[in-house]
XYZ file of C-alpha atoms in Angstrom:
618
model
C 52.797 40.471 114.057
C 55.139 38.824 116.116
C 56.359 36.471 113.198
C 56.854 39.422 111.036
C 58.951 41.119 113.771
C 61.419 38.312 114.103
C 61.773 38.188 110.383
C 62.654 41.760 110.331
C 65.390 41.099 113.039
C 66.732 38.379 111.203
C 66.834 40.289 108.103
C 68.751 43.029 109.988
C 70.927 40.522 111.308
C 71.784 38.786 107.852
C 72.365 42.298 106.410
C 74.719 43.377 109.104
C 76.739 40.198 109.006
C 76.981 40.507 105.158
C 78.459 44.116 105.332
C 80.729 42.829 107.945
C 82.026 39.938 105.913
C 82.505 42.571 103.066
C 84.398 44.863 105.031
C 86.698 42.088 106.327
C 87.102 40.837 102.906
C 88.081 44.152 101.575
C 90.468 44.854 104.022
C 92.114 41.661 103.572
C 92.259 42.349 99.712
C 93.980 45.602 100.576
C 96.514 43.836 102.935
C 97.086 41.400 100.298
C 97.673 44.209 97.754
C 99.970 46.327 99.908
C 103.676 45.860 99.894
C 106.496 46.690 102.470
C 109.477 48.667 101.098
C 112.397 49.391 103.450
C 116.113 49.900 103.670
C 118.334 46.940 103.817
C 122.116 47.509 104.850
C 123.078 47.534 101.103
C 119.837 47.532 98.823
C 116.205 48.591 99.346
C 114.026 45.777 100.155
C 110.559 45.424 98.387
C 108.593 42.601 100.428
C 111.695 41.524 101.960
C 113.715 40.839 98.680
C 116.417 43.406 97.337
C 114.979 45.662 94.630
C 117.213 47.769 92.439
C 115.390 51.022 91.273
C 115.734 51.868 87.593
C 114.034 55.149 87.392
C 113.345 57.943 85.021
C 111.926 61.432 85.517
C 108.890 62.480 83.927
C 106.808 65.593 84.926
C 102.984 65.357 84.503
C 102.472 69.199 83.693
C 105.188 69.006 80.790
C 103.046 66.160 79.110
C 99.523 66.275 77.919
C 97.396 64.344 80.145
C 95.983 62.518 76.969
C 99.627 61.379 76.481
C 100.725 60.046 80.015
C 99.975 56.490 79.424
C 101.890 56.444 76.090
C 104.982 58.055 77.951
C 104.724 55.387 80.542
C 104.445 52.506 78.038
C 107.705 53.885 76.696
C 109.433 53.893 80.258
C 108.751 50.212 80.705
C 110.158 49.545 76.982
C 113.328 50.956 77.798
C 113.580 48.958 80.897
C 112.506 51.388 83.671
C 110.672 49.780 86.628
C 109.902 53.284 88.381
C 109.218 56.853 87.255
C 109.964 60.100 89.556
C 107.974 63.194 89.452
C 108.184 66.556 91.292
C 104.566 68.112 92.723
C 104.401 71.631 91.640
C 102.978 74.022 94.600
C 102.318 76.978 91.877
C 100.121 74.736 89.897
C 98.095 73.283 92.912
C 97.542 76.267 94.905
C 97.884 79.228 91.933
C 96.126 81.701 94.518
C 96.350 81.540 98.335
C 93.957 78.805 99.834
C 92.665 77.932 96.155
C 93.722 74.480 95.228
C 93.605 72.549 91.847
C 94.116 69.057 91.263
C 92.095 68.759 88.256
C 92.981 68.095 84.304
C 96.669 68.115 83.780
C 97.009 68.788 87.252
C 95.552 65.565 88.442
C 98.832 64.055 89.951
C 96.712 61.092 91.762
C 95.589 59.923 88.294
C 99.117 60.314 86.990
C 100.399 57.822 89.823
C 97.583 55.463 89.143
C 98.231 55.408 85.537
C 101.759 54.591 86.276
C 100.715 51.564 88.553
C 98.412 50.451 85.601
C 101.408 50.384 83.488
C 103.368 48.277 85.919
C 105.588 51.173 87.035
C 106.380 52.189 90.774
C 106.648 55.857 91.639
C 109.162 58.329 93.477
C 107.368 61.390 94.732
C 109.131 64.548 95.224
C 106.642 67.205 96.461
C 109.477 69.268 98.136
C 107.679 71.979 98.025
C 110.874 73.730 96.453
C 111.403 71.746 93.170
C 114.083 73.885 91.181
C 113.210 72.019 87.860
C 113.756 74.971 85.712
C 110.334 75.846 86.817
C 108.904 79.232 87.557
C 110.021 80.074 91.042
C 111.296 76.777 91.510
C 107.708 75.732 92.366
C 106.630 78.335 94.817
C 103.360 80.307 94.197
C 104.062 83.853 93.072
C 101.624 85.035 96.129
C 104.095 83.788 98.725
C 105.905 87.219 98.061
C 102.848 89.158 98.960
C 103.029 87.829 102.686
C 105.073 90.416 104.247
C 107.915 88.838 105.966
C 107.842 85.448 104.682
C 110.938 83.639 103.889
C 110.773 80.522 101.722
C 113.041 77.534 102.589
C 113.277 78.475 106.311
C 111.595 78.039 109.610
C 109.874 81.692 109.284
C 106.325 81.038 110.679
C 104.380 82.196 107.764
C 106.099 80.033 105.452
C 105.833 77.131 107.541
C 101.970 77.813 107.864
C 101.440 77.731 103.983
C 103.548 74.972 103.360
C 101.479 72.999 105.963
C 98.450 73.859 104.208
C 99.940 72.864 100.851
C 101.482 69.775 101.951
C 98.348 68.666 103.785
C 96.481 69.009 100.302
C 99.044 66.993 98.476
C 98.714 64.305 101.132
C 94.973 64.159 100.755
C 95.578 63.154 97.165
C 98.668 60.923 97.407
C 99.214 59.547 100.876
C 96.734 56.636 100.127
C 98.727 55.764 96.973
C 101.893 54.847 99.202
C 102.941 51.348 98.817
C 102.309 50.272 102.101
C 98.886 51.354 101.721
C 98.381 49.451 98.413
C 99.688 51.765 96.003
C 102.830 52.253 93.932
C 104.768 55.141 95.536
C 107.841 53.591 96.851
C 109.271 56.600 98.669
C 109.077 60.286 99.079
C 111.443 62.905 99.015
C 111.651 66.044 101.533
C 112.889 69.162 100.439
C 115.319 69.296 97.331
C 118.939 69.555 97.271
C 118.674 71.720 100.406
C 122.505 71.513 101.102
C 122.806 73.640 98.078
C 120.934 76.560 99.789
C 121.366 76.190 103.458
C 122.242 73.929 106.443
C 119.538 74.271 108.976
C 118.790 70.706 110.467
C 116.006 71.870 112.509
C 114.046 73.176 109.347
C 114.870 69.748 107.592
C 113.470 68.038 110.736
C 110.235 70.208 110.598
C 109.874 69.175 106.934
C 109.852 65.511 108.053
C 107.266 66.212 110.822
C 104.878 68.076 108.244
C 105.385 65.076 105.714
C 104.271 62.599 108.416
C 101.455 64.506 109.643
C 100.140 64.846 106.061
C 99.783 60.994 106.163
C 103.313 60.143 104.153
C 104.143 57.248 106.724
C 106.452 55.109 104.424
C 110.023 55.739 103.368
C 111.330 59.262 103.363
C 114.560 60.446 101.849
C 116.596 63.610 101.149
C 118.859 64.318 97.973
C 121.943 66.498 97.502
C 124.853 67.123 95.101
C 127.659 65.316 96.554
C 129.473 68.320 97.667
C 126.515 69.489 99.603
C 125.263 66.405 100.917
C 126.712 66.998 104.497
C 124.568 70.230 104.784
C 121.356 68.854 103.173
C 120.757 65.365 104.676
C 118.740 64.705 107.714
C 120.350 62.223 110.298
C 118.524 58.883 110.246
C 117.109 59.393 106.971
C 118.286 57.890 103.824
C 120.710 60.110 101.885
C 120.417 60.144 98.124
C 123.213 61.560 96.025
C 122.860 63.835 92.752
C 125.440 63.763 89.924
C 127.895 61.697 91.368
C 128.108 58.292 89.255
C 131.016 56.366 90.272
C 129.705 53.495 92.316
C 132.781 53.397 94.725
C 132.364 57.157 95.528
C 128.669 56.916 96.002
C 128.990 54.101 98.554
C 131.564 55.956 100.410
C 129.734 59.134 100.595
C 126.109 57.660 101.743
C 127.941 55.217 104.386
C 129.696 58.336 105.815
C 126.262 59.898 106.694
C 124.082 56.783 106.975
C 125.779 54.677 109.832
C 128.009 52.970 107.626
C 125.052 51.570 105.471
C 123.146 51.871 102.320
C 121.217 51.397 100.287
C 122.684 53.376 97.415
C 120.496 55.585 95.213
C 121.738 58.295 92.682
C 118.544 60.451 92.729
C 119.470 62.388 89.809
C 121.819 61.057 87.132
C 122.014 63.715 84.112
C 122.567 62.003 80.728
C 121.775 65.555 79.309
C 120.926 69.364 80.270
C 118.478 72.079 79.702
C 118.662 75.241 77.559
C 118.178 79.060 78.050
C 117.380 81.745 75.542
C 120.268 82.837 73.628
C 122.834 80.065 74.244
C 123.541 76.882 72.202
C 121.362 73.821 72.633
C 122.958 71.297 75.075
C 123.390 67.750 73.725
C 125.486 64.466 75.149
C 126.551 61.849 73.073
C 124.557 58.826 74.383
C 127.682 56.301 73.939
C 129.713 58.383 76.356
C 127.055 57.943 79.024
C 126.188 54.079 78.347
C 129.304 53.126 80.179
C 128.271 55.256 83.280
C 124.786 53.499 83.302
C 126.477 50.001 82.833
C 128.784 50.627 85.663
C 125.926 51.715 88.068
C 123.643 48.805 87.449
C 126.619 46.431 87.693
C 127.205 47.788 91.102
C 123.876 47.218 92.334
C 123.121 50.762 93.039
C 119.798 52.449 92.219
C 119.294 55.204 89.844
C 116.985 58.024 88.719
C 117.731 59.727 85.360
C 116.903 63.314 85.106
C 115.253 63.412 82.531
C 113.813 60.303 80.996
C 111.445 62.498 79.342
C 111.591 66.202 79.460
C 108.249 67.303 77.378
C 107.342 70.996 77.218
C 107.374 73.603 79.993
C 103.870 75.145 78.700
C 102.237 78.409 79.819
C 104.431 80.853 81.361
C 105.795 78.309 83.911
C 109.794 78.295 82.650
C 112.064 79.304 85.509
C 115.294 81.303 85.270
C 118.910 81.207 86.664
C 120.559 84.347 88.047
C 123.614 83.372 90.100
C 126.311 85.288 91.349
C 128.668 86.765 88.389
C 126.341 85.359 85.771
C 123.554 87.051 83.685
C 119.876 86.359 84.296
C 119.004 83.356 82.135
C 115.420 82.524 81.387
C 114.784 78.961 80.115
C 113.263 78.001 77.058
C 109.836 76.465 76.657
C 111.094 73.233 75.199
C 112.306 70.937 77.663
C 113.377 68.367 75.193
C 116.592 68.091 77.643
C 118.172 65.756 74.733
C 116.522 62.947 76.839
C 115.876 59.449 75.871
C 112.476 60.275 75.001
C 112.418 63.719 72.801
C 109.990 66.574 73.324
C 107.404 64.799 71.413
C 107.606 61.441 73.355
C 109.544 59.550 70.643
C 112.523 57.370 71.312
C 115.882 58.484 70.285
C 119.378 56.884 69.686
C 119.866 57.674 73.441
C 116.713 55.444 74.449
C 117.887 52.679 72.557
C 121.220 52.670 73.672
C 120.164 52.819 77.332
C 117.750 50.116 76.806
C 120.369 47.756 75.444
C 122.315 48.304 78.683
C 119.378 47.909 81.001
C 118.580 44.776 79.134
C 122.012 42.985 80.088
C 120.783 43.641 83.752
C 117.333 41.997 83.891
C 116.656 39.226 86.060
C 116.731 35.596 84.362
C 114.015 35.023 82.262
C 112.486 38.524 82.194
C 112.322 40.404 78.811
C 111.519 43.973 77.813
C 108.221 44.866 75.998
C 108.726 45.811 72.343
C 109.330 49.505 71.598
C 106.095 51.291 70.619
C 106.042 53.018 67.406
C 107.037 56.607 67.274
C 104.244 59.074 66.628
C 103.621 60.551 63.350
C 104.476 64.362 62.496
C 103.132 66.374 59.625
C 103.386 70.081 58.068
C 100.186 71.773 57.426
C 99.434 74.019 54.589
C 100.393 77.741 55.386
C 98.047 79.210 58.050
C 96.478 82.518 57.065
C 96.109 84.690 60.033
C 93.039 86.819 59.130
C 92.210 88.530 62.418
C 94.123 90.879 64.798
C 93.969 93.033 67.738
C 96.534 95.474 68.881
C 96.815 95.215 72.776
C 96.892 99.214 72.582
C 93.310 98.952 71.491
C 92.192 96.209 74.102
C 93.291 97.805 77.158
C 91.452 96.461 80.286
C 90.711 98.926 83.176
C 93.775 100.522 84.562
C 95.241 100.319 88.039
C 96.639 103.736 89.065
C 99.387 104.738 91.257
C 101.992 107.367 91.835
C 104.661 105.113 91.234
C 104.787 101.830 89.351
C 103.473 98.871 90.870
C 104.895 95.316 90.558
C 103.238 92.418 89.360
C 102.914 90.808 92.816
C 101.242 93.989 94.047
C 99.091 93.795 90.910
C 97.870 90.156 92.221
C 99.104 88.967 88.766
C 101.282 85.812 88.638
C 102.380 85.747 84.960
C 102.368 87.519 81.485
C 102.495 90.950 80.838
C 101.676 94.509 82.385
C 101.649 97.592 80.220
C 102.956 100.604 82.147
C 101.695 104.191 81.034
C 102.389 107.645 81.883
C 102.362 111.304 80.204
C 105.600 113.114 79.622
C 106.661 116.638 78.195
C 107.832 116.171 74.818
C 110.074 118.074 72.126
C 113.504 116.417 72.921
C 115.457 113.380 72.698
C 116.179 112.003 76.464
C 117.234 108.805 78.170
C 115.039 106.531 79.658
C 116.178 104.533 82.425
C 114.208 101.587 84.107
C 115.660 100.892 87.588
C 115.285 97.015 88.300
C 113.606 95.806 85.169
C 112.207 92.548 85.379
C 112.256 91.269 82.663
C 111.904 92.435 79.134
C 110.450 95.846 77.984
C 109.128 96.923 74.656
C 109.351 101.079 74.879
C 106.565 102.903 72.820
C 105.947 106.528 72.454
C 102.505 107.750 71.240
C 101.923 103.856 70.254
C 105.081 103.658 68.251
C 107.682 101.351 69.236
C 111.087 102.868 69.843
C 113.385 99.822 71.250
C 113.547 97.131 73.606
C 115.289 96.556 77.014
C 116.446 93.000 78.084
C 117.376 92.094 81.472
C 119.552 89.277 80.244
C 121.841 91.614 78.543
C 122.040 93.898 81.465
C 120.154 96.624 79.540
C 118.077 99.506 81.391
C 118.522 102.503 79.623
C 117.389 103.586 76.119
C 117.195 107.006 74.208
C 113.945 107.859 73.181
C 112.578 110.427 70.907
C 109.765 112.778 72.180
C 107.559 114.908 69.735
C 106.574 118.179 70.810
C 103.647 118.264 73.119
C 102.344 115.776 75.668
C 103.380 112.276 74.819
C 102.379 108.863 75.932
C 105.083 106.714 77.126
C 104.250 102.993 77.349
C 106.321 100.328 78.699
C 105.094 96.810 77.903
C 106.919 94.491 80.456
C 106.969 90.790 80.363
C 107.754 88.297 83.138
C 110.211 85.983 81.661
C 110.294 83.645 84.355
C 111.142 83.644 88.102
C 114.402 82.577 89.420
C 114.472 78.788 90.347
C 117.671 78.380 91.886
C 119.953 79.883 94.290
C 119.842 82.859 97.211
C 118.045 85.187 94.634
C 114.788 83.041 95.199
C 113.980 85.923 97.604
C 114.504 88.621 95.006
C 112.072 87.321 92.664
C 109.174 90.345 92.168
C 108.198 91.143 88.370
C 107.695 94.275 86.241
C 109.378 97.566 87.527
C 110.395 96.929 90.905
C 111.735 100.513 91.777
C 111.277 103.664 89.271
C 111.545 104.883 85.960
C 113.723 107.995 85.224
C 113.547 110.058 82.055
C 116.664 112.633 81.826
C 117.377 111.746 85.228
C 114.031 112.792 86.531
C 111.601 110.157 88.351
C 108.335 109.860 86.464
C 105.181 109.835 88.423
C 101.509 109.182 87.704
C 101.286 105.742 86.376
C 98.528 103.557 84.886
C 99.090 99.889 84.754
C 97.126 97.549 82.373
C 97.215 93.810 83.357
C 97.704 91.150 80.564
C 97.824 87.869 82.407
C 96.483 85.882 79.167
C 94.846 83.356 81.343
C 92.697 82.743 78.195
C 92.465 84.460 74.955
C 88.748 84.170 74.330
C 88.094 87.625 75.755
C 89.665 89.742 73.068
C 87.391 91.689 70.344
C 89.010 90.876 66.586
C 89.408 92.879 63.516
C 90.458 92.195 59.859
C 94.314 92.365 59.693
C 95.564 95.730 58.436
C 97.969 98.393 59.296
C 101.057 97.632 61.501
C 103.885 99.319 63.603
C 101.577 99.747 66.773
C 103.506 97.336 68.977
C 102.479 94.212 70.442
C 99.457 92.531 68.455
C 97.289 89.427 68.620
C 96.802 87.421 65.456
C 94.307 84.654 64.710
C 93.786 82.117 62.261
C 91.889 78.799 61.454
C 93.720 75.758 59.939
C 91.873 72.399 59.138
C 93.359 68.724 59.102
C 91.592 65.521 57.969
C 93.802 63.575 60.367
C 95.620 64.793 63.589
C 99.267 64.407 64.274
C 102.164 66.124 65.838
C 103.415 69.276 64.400
C 105.500 72.185 64.916
C 105.317 75.781 64.199
C 108.193 77.323 62.438
C 108.666 80.549 64.050
C 112.216 81.500 62.781
C 111.091 84.604 60.790
C 109.041 85.971 63.644
C 110.181 87.977 66.485
C 108.972 87.029 70.061
C 105.829 85.659 71.520
C 103.344 83.056 72.641
C 101.054 80.468 70.629
C 97.547 79.095 71.685
C 95.922 76.325 69.845
C 92.416 75.727 70.722
C 92.854 77.328 73.986
C 96.158 75.460 74.841
C 99.094 77.582 75.587
C 101.787 75.905 73.854
C 104.756 78.154 75.237
C 106.939 80.862 74.231
C 109.205 81.630 71.059
C 112.054 83.953 70.544
C 114.102 84.324 67.615
C 117.326 84.554 69.726
C 117.054 80.812 69.856
C 118.241 77.935 70.403
C 114.467 76.987 70.098
C 112.835 78.249 66.773
C 109.679 75.802 66.692
C 106.758 75.384 69.107
C 105.349 72.009 69.690
C 101.624 71.180 69.067
C 100.848 67.630 70.280
C 98.351 65.700 68.152
C 96.289 65.090 71.475
C 95.466 68.938 71.318
C 94.377 69.108 67.724
C 91.224 67.768 66.270
C 90.013 66.774 62.831
C 88.264 69.911 61.134
C 89.085 73.204 62.182
C 91.417 74.401 64.720
C 92.188 78.060 65.938
C 95.554 79.099 66.405
C 96.415 82.563 68.282
C 99.590 84.282 68.294
C 100.925 87.265 70.446
C 103.698 88.831 68.670
C 105.711 91.548 70.341
C 108.181 92.545 67.771
C 107.229 91.949 64.352
C 103.615 92.861 63.826
C 103.637 92.740 59.979
C 103.573 88.820 60.172
C 100.297 87.453 58.310
C 101.163 83.675 57.694
C 102.421 81.075 60.168
C 104.224 77.875 58.802
C 104.399 74.585 60.313
C 106.942 71.858 59.885
C 107.276 68.146 60.737
C 110.202 68.384 62.921
C 111.597 70.582 65.742
C 114.401 73.025 65.475
C 115.917 73.268 68.984
C 119.689 74.366 67.794
C 119.397 77.631 65.946
C 120.753 80.898 67.208
C 119.878 84.288 65.673
C 121.533 87.805 66.449
């Protein structure tokens, strides 16, 4: 009995010693993998040695998760050593206190894939991102918190912001370079100097980031003309848009105790598009000299964008600046970037690669450029099923006056507003503060549209004798993502509706958020001219490859394939195609669903093997 007891004690001691040695070994291994990243007087210091950041922006939600690694291999092949990404609050907390870091929202997995591919990461969790993204990244429900003011020290905002950044910190703080990860540095706020100048608010940002576990290098970024308002004393100020090395150095030294390092946080070798305006392109040769000059001067740089991808779902933003019209952005975020919308290298990619190659350390070479993806056109797809939205109305919300999307607790999509009016006349309909696009129907028959982009808010309507049903099918075209009107971002009918100068009362609101398209009941296609319609068809492929739906002859709407929301189309252009990545197709049968708002007589959809991003139509 005594001998057995001694053996048990010895066994326990042995196991305990083994566990202790394992813990020490793991800690030593972690310390060995950890790096230091710091500010030198003129350069960044990685493990004490000068390090020039050559970075490109890629946003994880704009690329299918299945394609993240392929895009990063392209980044390495062009010569990038770092990628940069925003973190999008409205994706990760779509409803208050409901967090989502799964699937395409798994930002931690995105960062880890970058590390596996030999790339460092610059993280930009702001929480305001701009980025041509819905509400600049803010979740819609913030507008339901009475008195909440974004980008301010208002207590409710700070409370919600803190919950968000703590959730992000749990995902990403362990992946910082000083903890064995690959996140070199983290940006607080985002071009704040273009919006405000409250240094106390910026200091609160820094504290919340530190409290969330971001204990590495923090920095700010602002356009040159706004840097004085947007930088935080003691923190590295990075510059956006300025490319002359001498000017960058002079500006940074002015606000950073006469020292560097020097970082162009956003260099724009291209630009984004919005509906109804020409596609933006920039000749790559004109920007090669800029890139060469920056790298020759030892400055670090982040090109916005290296790869844009696609703004899927209803997540595009909009501009609405003083003395300019409302400008909702298109779904394609091709951006005329070095990698095109599908992730293929362009002439710009090859020219930039040749510039970067000139500045590689001696003995270092770039990996070969991966092959471009194949693209196909598929035989015409017959749309054999349909359902008019008028036949698929959900339970209504009733109110005396119209209710906004936010008050209906609906983030995106559409709402059908219905009321009953006296007919036997022609009268002028006016929507006060339409946001953003309305299809006007009387007794189920479309009579016209109103478009906020064009400043339209009135329409003459024909009302037959008797009591008539007036329907207003309202679309959220994207909340403003930049400027002071961030605080004026509610959607739907935000004030009132007048008919012949008289305010209309007694409304029923039918919600169509289109979170999925599986709940609709389908019928065989027949009839037409009854307003917005869902159409569905099946197509088969023997081999998956990228393709593009050619919507040139269609009107306006949205496309889903196999449940994936691919984005919007609109005949006004410049985008006329909708990109379907191969990663979201499968061999055999695939299901395409189309919401067509204007031309309900469409029965066939075509695909082609290339995008059309530069065609405007009246």
